[in-house]
Coordinates of C-alpha atoms in Angstrom, one line a residue:
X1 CA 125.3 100.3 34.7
X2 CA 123.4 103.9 33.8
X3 CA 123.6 106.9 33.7
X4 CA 125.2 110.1 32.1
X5 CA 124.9 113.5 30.4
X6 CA 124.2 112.8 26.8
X7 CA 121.6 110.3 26.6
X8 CA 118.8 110.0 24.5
X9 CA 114.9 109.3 24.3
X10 CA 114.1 105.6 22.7
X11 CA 116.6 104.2 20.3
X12 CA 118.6 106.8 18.4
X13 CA 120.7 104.8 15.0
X14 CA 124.2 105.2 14.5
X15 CA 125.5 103.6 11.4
X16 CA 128.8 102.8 10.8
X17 CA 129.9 101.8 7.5
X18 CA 132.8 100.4 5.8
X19 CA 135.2 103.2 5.0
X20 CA 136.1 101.6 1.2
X21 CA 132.5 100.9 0.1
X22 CA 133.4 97.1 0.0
X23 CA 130.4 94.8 1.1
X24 CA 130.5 94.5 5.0
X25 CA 127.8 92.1 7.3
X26 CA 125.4 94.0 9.0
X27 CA 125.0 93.5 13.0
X28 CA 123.9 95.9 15.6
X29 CA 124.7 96.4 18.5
X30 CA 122.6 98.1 21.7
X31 CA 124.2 99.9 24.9
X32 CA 122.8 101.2 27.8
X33 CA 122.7 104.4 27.9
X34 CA 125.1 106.8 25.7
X35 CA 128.4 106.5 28.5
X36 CA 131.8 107.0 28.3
X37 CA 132.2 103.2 29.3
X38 CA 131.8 102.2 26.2
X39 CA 134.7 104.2 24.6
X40 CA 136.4 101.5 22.9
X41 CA 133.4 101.0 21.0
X42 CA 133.7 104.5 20.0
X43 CA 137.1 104.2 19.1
X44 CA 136.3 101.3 17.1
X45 CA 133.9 102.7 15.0
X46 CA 135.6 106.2 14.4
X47 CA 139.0 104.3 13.1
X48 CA 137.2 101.9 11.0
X49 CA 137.8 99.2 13.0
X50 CA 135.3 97.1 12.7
X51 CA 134.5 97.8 8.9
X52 CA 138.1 96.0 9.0
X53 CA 136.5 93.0 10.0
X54 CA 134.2 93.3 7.4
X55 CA 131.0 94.5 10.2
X56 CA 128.6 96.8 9.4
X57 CA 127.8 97.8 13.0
X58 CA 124.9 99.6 13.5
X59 CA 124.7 100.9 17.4
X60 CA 121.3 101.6 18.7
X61 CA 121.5 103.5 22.6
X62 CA 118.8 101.6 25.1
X63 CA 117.2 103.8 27.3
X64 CA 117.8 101.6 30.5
X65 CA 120.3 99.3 31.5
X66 CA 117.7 95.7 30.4
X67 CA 117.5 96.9 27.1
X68 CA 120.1 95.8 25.4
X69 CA 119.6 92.3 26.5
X70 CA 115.7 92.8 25.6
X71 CA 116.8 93.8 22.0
X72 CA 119.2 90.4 21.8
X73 CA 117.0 88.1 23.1
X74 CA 114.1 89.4 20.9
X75 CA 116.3 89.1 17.8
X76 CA 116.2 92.8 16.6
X77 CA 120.1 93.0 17.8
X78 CA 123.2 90.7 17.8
X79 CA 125.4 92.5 20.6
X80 CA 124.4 93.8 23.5
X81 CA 127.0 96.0 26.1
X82 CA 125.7 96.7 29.3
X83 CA 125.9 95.9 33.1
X84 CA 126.9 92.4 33.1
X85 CA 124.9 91.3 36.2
X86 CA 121.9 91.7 32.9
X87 CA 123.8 88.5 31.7
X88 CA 122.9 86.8 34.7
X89 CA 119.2 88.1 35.2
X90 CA 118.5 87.3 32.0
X91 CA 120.1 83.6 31.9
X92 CA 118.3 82.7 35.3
X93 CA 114.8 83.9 33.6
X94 CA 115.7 81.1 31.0
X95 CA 117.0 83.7 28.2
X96 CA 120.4 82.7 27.8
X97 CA 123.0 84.8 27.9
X98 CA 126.9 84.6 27.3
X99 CA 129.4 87.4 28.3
X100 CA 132.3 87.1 25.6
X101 CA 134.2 90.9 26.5
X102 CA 135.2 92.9 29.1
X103 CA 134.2 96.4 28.1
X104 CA 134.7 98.6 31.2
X105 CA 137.0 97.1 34.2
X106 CA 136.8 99.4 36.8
X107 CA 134.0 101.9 38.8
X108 CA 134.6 104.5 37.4
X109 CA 132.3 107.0 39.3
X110 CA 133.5 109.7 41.7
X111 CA 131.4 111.6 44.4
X112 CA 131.0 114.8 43.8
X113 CA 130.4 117.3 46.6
X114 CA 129.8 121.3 47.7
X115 CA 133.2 123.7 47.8
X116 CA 134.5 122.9 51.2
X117 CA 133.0 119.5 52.3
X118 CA 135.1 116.8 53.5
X119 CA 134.4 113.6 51.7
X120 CA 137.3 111.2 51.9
X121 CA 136.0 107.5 53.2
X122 CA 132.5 105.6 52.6
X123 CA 131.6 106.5 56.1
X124 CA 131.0 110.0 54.9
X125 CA 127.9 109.0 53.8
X126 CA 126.2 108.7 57.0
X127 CA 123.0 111.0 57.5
X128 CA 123.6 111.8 53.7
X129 CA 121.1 112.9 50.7
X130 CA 122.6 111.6 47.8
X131 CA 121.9 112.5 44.0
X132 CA 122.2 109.8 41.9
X133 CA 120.1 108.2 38.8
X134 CA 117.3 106.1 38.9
X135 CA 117.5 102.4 40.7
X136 CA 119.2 100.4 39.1
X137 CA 121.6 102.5 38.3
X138 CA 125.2 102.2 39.6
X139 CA 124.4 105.7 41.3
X140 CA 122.8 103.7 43.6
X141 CA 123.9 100.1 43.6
X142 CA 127.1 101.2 44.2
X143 CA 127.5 103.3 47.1
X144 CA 124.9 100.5 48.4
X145 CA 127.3 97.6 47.9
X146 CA 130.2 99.8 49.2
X147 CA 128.8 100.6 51.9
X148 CA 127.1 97.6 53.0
X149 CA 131.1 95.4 52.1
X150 CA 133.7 97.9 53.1
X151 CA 132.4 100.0 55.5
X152 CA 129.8 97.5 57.7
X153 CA 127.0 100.6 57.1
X154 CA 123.6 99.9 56.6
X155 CA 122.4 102.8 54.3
X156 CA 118.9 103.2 55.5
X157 CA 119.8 102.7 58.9
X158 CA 122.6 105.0 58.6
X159 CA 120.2 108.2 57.6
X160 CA 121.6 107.8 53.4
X161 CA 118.7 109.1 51.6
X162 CA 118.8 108.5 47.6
X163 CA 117.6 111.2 45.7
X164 CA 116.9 109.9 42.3
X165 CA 116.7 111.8 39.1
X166 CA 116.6 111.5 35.5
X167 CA 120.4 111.5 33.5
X168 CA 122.0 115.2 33.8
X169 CA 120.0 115.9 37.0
X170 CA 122.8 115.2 39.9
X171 CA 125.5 118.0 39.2
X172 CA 122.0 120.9 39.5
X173 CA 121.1 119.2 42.6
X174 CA 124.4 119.2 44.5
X175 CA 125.0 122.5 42.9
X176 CA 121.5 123.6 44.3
X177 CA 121.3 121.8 47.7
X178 CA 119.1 119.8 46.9
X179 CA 121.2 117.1 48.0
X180 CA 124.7 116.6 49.9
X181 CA 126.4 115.0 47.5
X182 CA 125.9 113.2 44.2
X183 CA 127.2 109.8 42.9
X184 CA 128.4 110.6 38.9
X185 CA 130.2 108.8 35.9
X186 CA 132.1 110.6 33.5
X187 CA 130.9 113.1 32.3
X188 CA 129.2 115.1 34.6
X189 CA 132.3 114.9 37.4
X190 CA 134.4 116.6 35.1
X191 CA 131.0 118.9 34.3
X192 CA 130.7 119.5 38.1
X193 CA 134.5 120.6 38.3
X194 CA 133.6 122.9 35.9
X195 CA 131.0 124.7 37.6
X196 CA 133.2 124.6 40.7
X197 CA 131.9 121.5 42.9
X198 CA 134.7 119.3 44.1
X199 CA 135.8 115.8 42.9
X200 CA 135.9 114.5 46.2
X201 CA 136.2 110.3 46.2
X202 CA 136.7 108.1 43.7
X203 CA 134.9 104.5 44.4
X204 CA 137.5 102.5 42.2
X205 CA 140.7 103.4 44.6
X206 CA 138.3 101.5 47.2
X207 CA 137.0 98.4 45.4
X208 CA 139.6 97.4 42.4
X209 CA 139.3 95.5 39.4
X210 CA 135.3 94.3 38.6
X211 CA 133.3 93.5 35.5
X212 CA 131.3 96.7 35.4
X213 CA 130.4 96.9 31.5
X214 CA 130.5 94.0 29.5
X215 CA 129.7 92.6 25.9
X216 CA 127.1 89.5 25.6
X217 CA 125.3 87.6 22.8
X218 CA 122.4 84.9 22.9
X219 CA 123.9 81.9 23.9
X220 CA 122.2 80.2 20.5
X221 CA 123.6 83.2 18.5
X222 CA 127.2 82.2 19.6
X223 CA 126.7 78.6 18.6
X224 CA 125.4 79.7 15.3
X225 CA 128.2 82.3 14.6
X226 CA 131.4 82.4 16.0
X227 CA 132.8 84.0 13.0
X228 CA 130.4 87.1 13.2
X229 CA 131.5 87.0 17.4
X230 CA 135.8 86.7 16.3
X231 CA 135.3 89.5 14.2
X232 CA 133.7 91.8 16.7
X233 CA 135.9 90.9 19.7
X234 CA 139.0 91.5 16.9
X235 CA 138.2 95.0 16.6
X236 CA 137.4 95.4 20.3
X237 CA 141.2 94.5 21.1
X238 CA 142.8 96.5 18.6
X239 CA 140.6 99.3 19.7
X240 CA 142.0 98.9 23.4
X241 CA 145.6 98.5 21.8
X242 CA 145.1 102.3 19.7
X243 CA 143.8 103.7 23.2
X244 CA 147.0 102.5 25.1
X245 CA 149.4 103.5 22.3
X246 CA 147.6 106.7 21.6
X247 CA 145.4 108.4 24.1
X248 CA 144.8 111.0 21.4
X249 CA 142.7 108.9 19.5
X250 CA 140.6 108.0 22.8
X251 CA 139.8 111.9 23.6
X252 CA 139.0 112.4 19.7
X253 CA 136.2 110.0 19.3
X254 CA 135.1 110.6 22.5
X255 CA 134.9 114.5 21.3
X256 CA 132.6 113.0 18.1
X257 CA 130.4 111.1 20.0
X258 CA 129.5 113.8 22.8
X259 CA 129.9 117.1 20.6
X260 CA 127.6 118.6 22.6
X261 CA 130.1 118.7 25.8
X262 CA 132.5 121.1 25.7
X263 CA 136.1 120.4 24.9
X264 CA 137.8 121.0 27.9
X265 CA 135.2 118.2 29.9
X266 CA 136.1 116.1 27.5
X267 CA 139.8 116.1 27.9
X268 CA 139.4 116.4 31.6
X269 CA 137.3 113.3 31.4
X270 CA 139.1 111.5 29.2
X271 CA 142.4 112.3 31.5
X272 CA 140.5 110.7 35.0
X273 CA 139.2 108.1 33.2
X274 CA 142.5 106.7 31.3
X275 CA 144.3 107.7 34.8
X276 CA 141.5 105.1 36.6
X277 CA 143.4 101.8 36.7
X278 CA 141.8 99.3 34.5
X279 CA 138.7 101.3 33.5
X280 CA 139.7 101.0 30.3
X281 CA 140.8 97.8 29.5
X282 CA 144.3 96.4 28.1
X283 CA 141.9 93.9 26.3
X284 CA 138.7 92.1 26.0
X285 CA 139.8 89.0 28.3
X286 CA 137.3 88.5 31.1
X287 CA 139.2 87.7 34.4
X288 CA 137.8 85.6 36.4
X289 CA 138.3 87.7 39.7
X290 CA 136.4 90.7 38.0
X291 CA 133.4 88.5 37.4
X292 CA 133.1 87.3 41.0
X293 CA 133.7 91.1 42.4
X294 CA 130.7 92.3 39.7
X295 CA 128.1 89.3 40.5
X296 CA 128.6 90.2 44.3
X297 CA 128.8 93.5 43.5
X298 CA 125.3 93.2 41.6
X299 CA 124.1 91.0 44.5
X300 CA 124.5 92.7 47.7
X301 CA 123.5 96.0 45.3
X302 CA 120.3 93.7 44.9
X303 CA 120.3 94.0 41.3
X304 CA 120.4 89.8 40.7
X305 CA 119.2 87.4 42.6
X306 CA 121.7 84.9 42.7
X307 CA 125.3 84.4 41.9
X308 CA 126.2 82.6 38.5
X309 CA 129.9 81.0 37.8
X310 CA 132.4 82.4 36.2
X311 CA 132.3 79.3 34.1
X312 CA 128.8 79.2 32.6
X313 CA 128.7 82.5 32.1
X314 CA 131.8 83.7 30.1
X315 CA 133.5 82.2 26.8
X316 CA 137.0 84.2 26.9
X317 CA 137.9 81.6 23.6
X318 CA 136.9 85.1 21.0
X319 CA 138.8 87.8 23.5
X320 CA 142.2 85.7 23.8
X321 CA 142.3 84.9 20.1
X322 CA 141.5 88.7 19.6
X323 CA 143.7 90.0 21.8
X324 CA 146.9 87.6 20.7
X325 CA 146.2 88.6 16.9
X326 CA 145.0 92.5 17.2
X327 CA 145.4 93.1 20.8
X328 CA 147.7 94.3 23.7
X329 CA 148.3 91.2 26.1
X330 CA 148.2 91.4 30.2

């Protein structure tokens, strides 16, 4: 999971602090890059959420989808959100990894095209140049997967050409001609509606619920404190309940955390995204179903090599105690 409009060089600190000045426990946690999936974590942090739990959360933004888990398993962070098939590349490499959230539940990317191109199935990719971010970026995994599961394509047989690029890079290259089409999160399809390119397919409509972003700790780190894990996963839960019960909230933090967008992307983006079924989540349970579709997601993408269970991989125990106490249930 990569890519968007917004991200920064290295590590860039974000400090959240308890609101009342009472003595909090200090953890950090590391994303991927800056993206909207991780907009409960946002809303979390702008309503004080976690300083509820008594967390001092400071949120450090990787500049590739590995380093979060790099950061955990090195010590120098607790939490790690990210593409989940990281959980299972790092656990087969012997650095133990335990998914204990759902973060982001759907694919929420959309191809974006020229004024006037049809788009409307996967076999519209066919003799394509595609913009998308670097490998492994969903940009690319994705459309590969799809491609390769629903529509019985071969990309490089089928004339797809991936045109990689650094984050901000695929609107300008659509918009340019350097490439067909491009393969975008949120923001930059509500960006390239803006500058009049067409939101043309949406890949969650085709594929359904899967674990695309999730939340994972050090298996050892678990063991040692499940306290420190409850408290994070209750804040995640009521963070998912305010964005159900008041979307207002979702579009405001988001507005904080990307001031640099302008306001009407944001509302746009905010709008497709809570109107993409499951993208955000009603809570932090992991479903079992959305774990298989991401590892074989992550598989055929060619992103892990091999398929790990449902059952050594995920502790729901912290998300279901979360999400009956703070939470919205399914």
């Amino acid at each position: 999971m990569l890519g968007a409009l917004g991200a920064a060089p290295g590590l860039v600190s974000l400090t959240i602090r308890d609101a009342h000045g009472q003595a909090a426990i200090p953890v950090t946690l590391t994303t991927g890059l800056k993206l909207a999936n991780y907009g409960p974590i946002y809303v979390a942090a702008r309503n004080g959420l976690f300083a509820q739990q008594g967390l001092e959360v400071n949120t450090n933004v990787g500049g590739t989808v590995v380093e979060p888990v790099s950061i955990a398993l090195s010590g120098r962070g607790q939490f790690a959100a990210t593409g989940t098939g990281m959980a299972v590349n790092s656990t087969l490499e012997g650095g133990k990894m335990t998914v204990v959230a759902k973060m982001c539940g759907a694919l929420g990317m959309w191809v974006i095209t020229p004024p006037g191109t049809s788009f409307t199935s996967l076999a519209d990719f066919k003799g394509k140049k595609v913009a998308c971010l670097r490998y492994p970026s969903n940009t690319i995994t994705t459309p590969t997967f799809a491609m390769k599961k629903f529509a019985a394509m071969d990309p490089k047989a089928d004339g797809v050409e991936f045109l990689e690029g650094p984050p901000g890079s695929i609107v300008g290259a659509v918009r340019d001609k350097r490439a067909d089409v491009g393969v975008v999160f949120e923001w930059d399809a509500s960006i390239a509606a803006q500058q009049g390119l067409q939101v043309a397919y949406g890949f969650a409509e085709q594929m359904g619920p899967i674990l695309l972003t999730s939340v994972m700790v050090k298996r050892d780190y678990l063991e040692a404190n499940p306290d420190l894990v409850q408290r994070f996963c209750n804040a995640l839960a009521a963070s998912m309940k305010i964005i159900r019960e008041n979307s207002a909230a979702y579009v405001s933090a988001m507005g904080a955390e990307f001031s640099n967008l302008d306001r009407q992307v944001i509302e746009a983006g905010c709008a497709r995204l809570l109107a993409t079924p499951g993208y955000v989540p009603l809570n932090p349970i992991v479903d079992k179903a959305e774990w298989d579709a991401s590892v074989e997601h992550d598989f055929l993408a060619g992103t892990i090599r091999k398929q790990l269970p449902f059952e050594e991989m995920v502790d729901n125990r912290f998300a279901q105690k979360a999400t009956a106490a703070f939470g919205v249930a399914g």
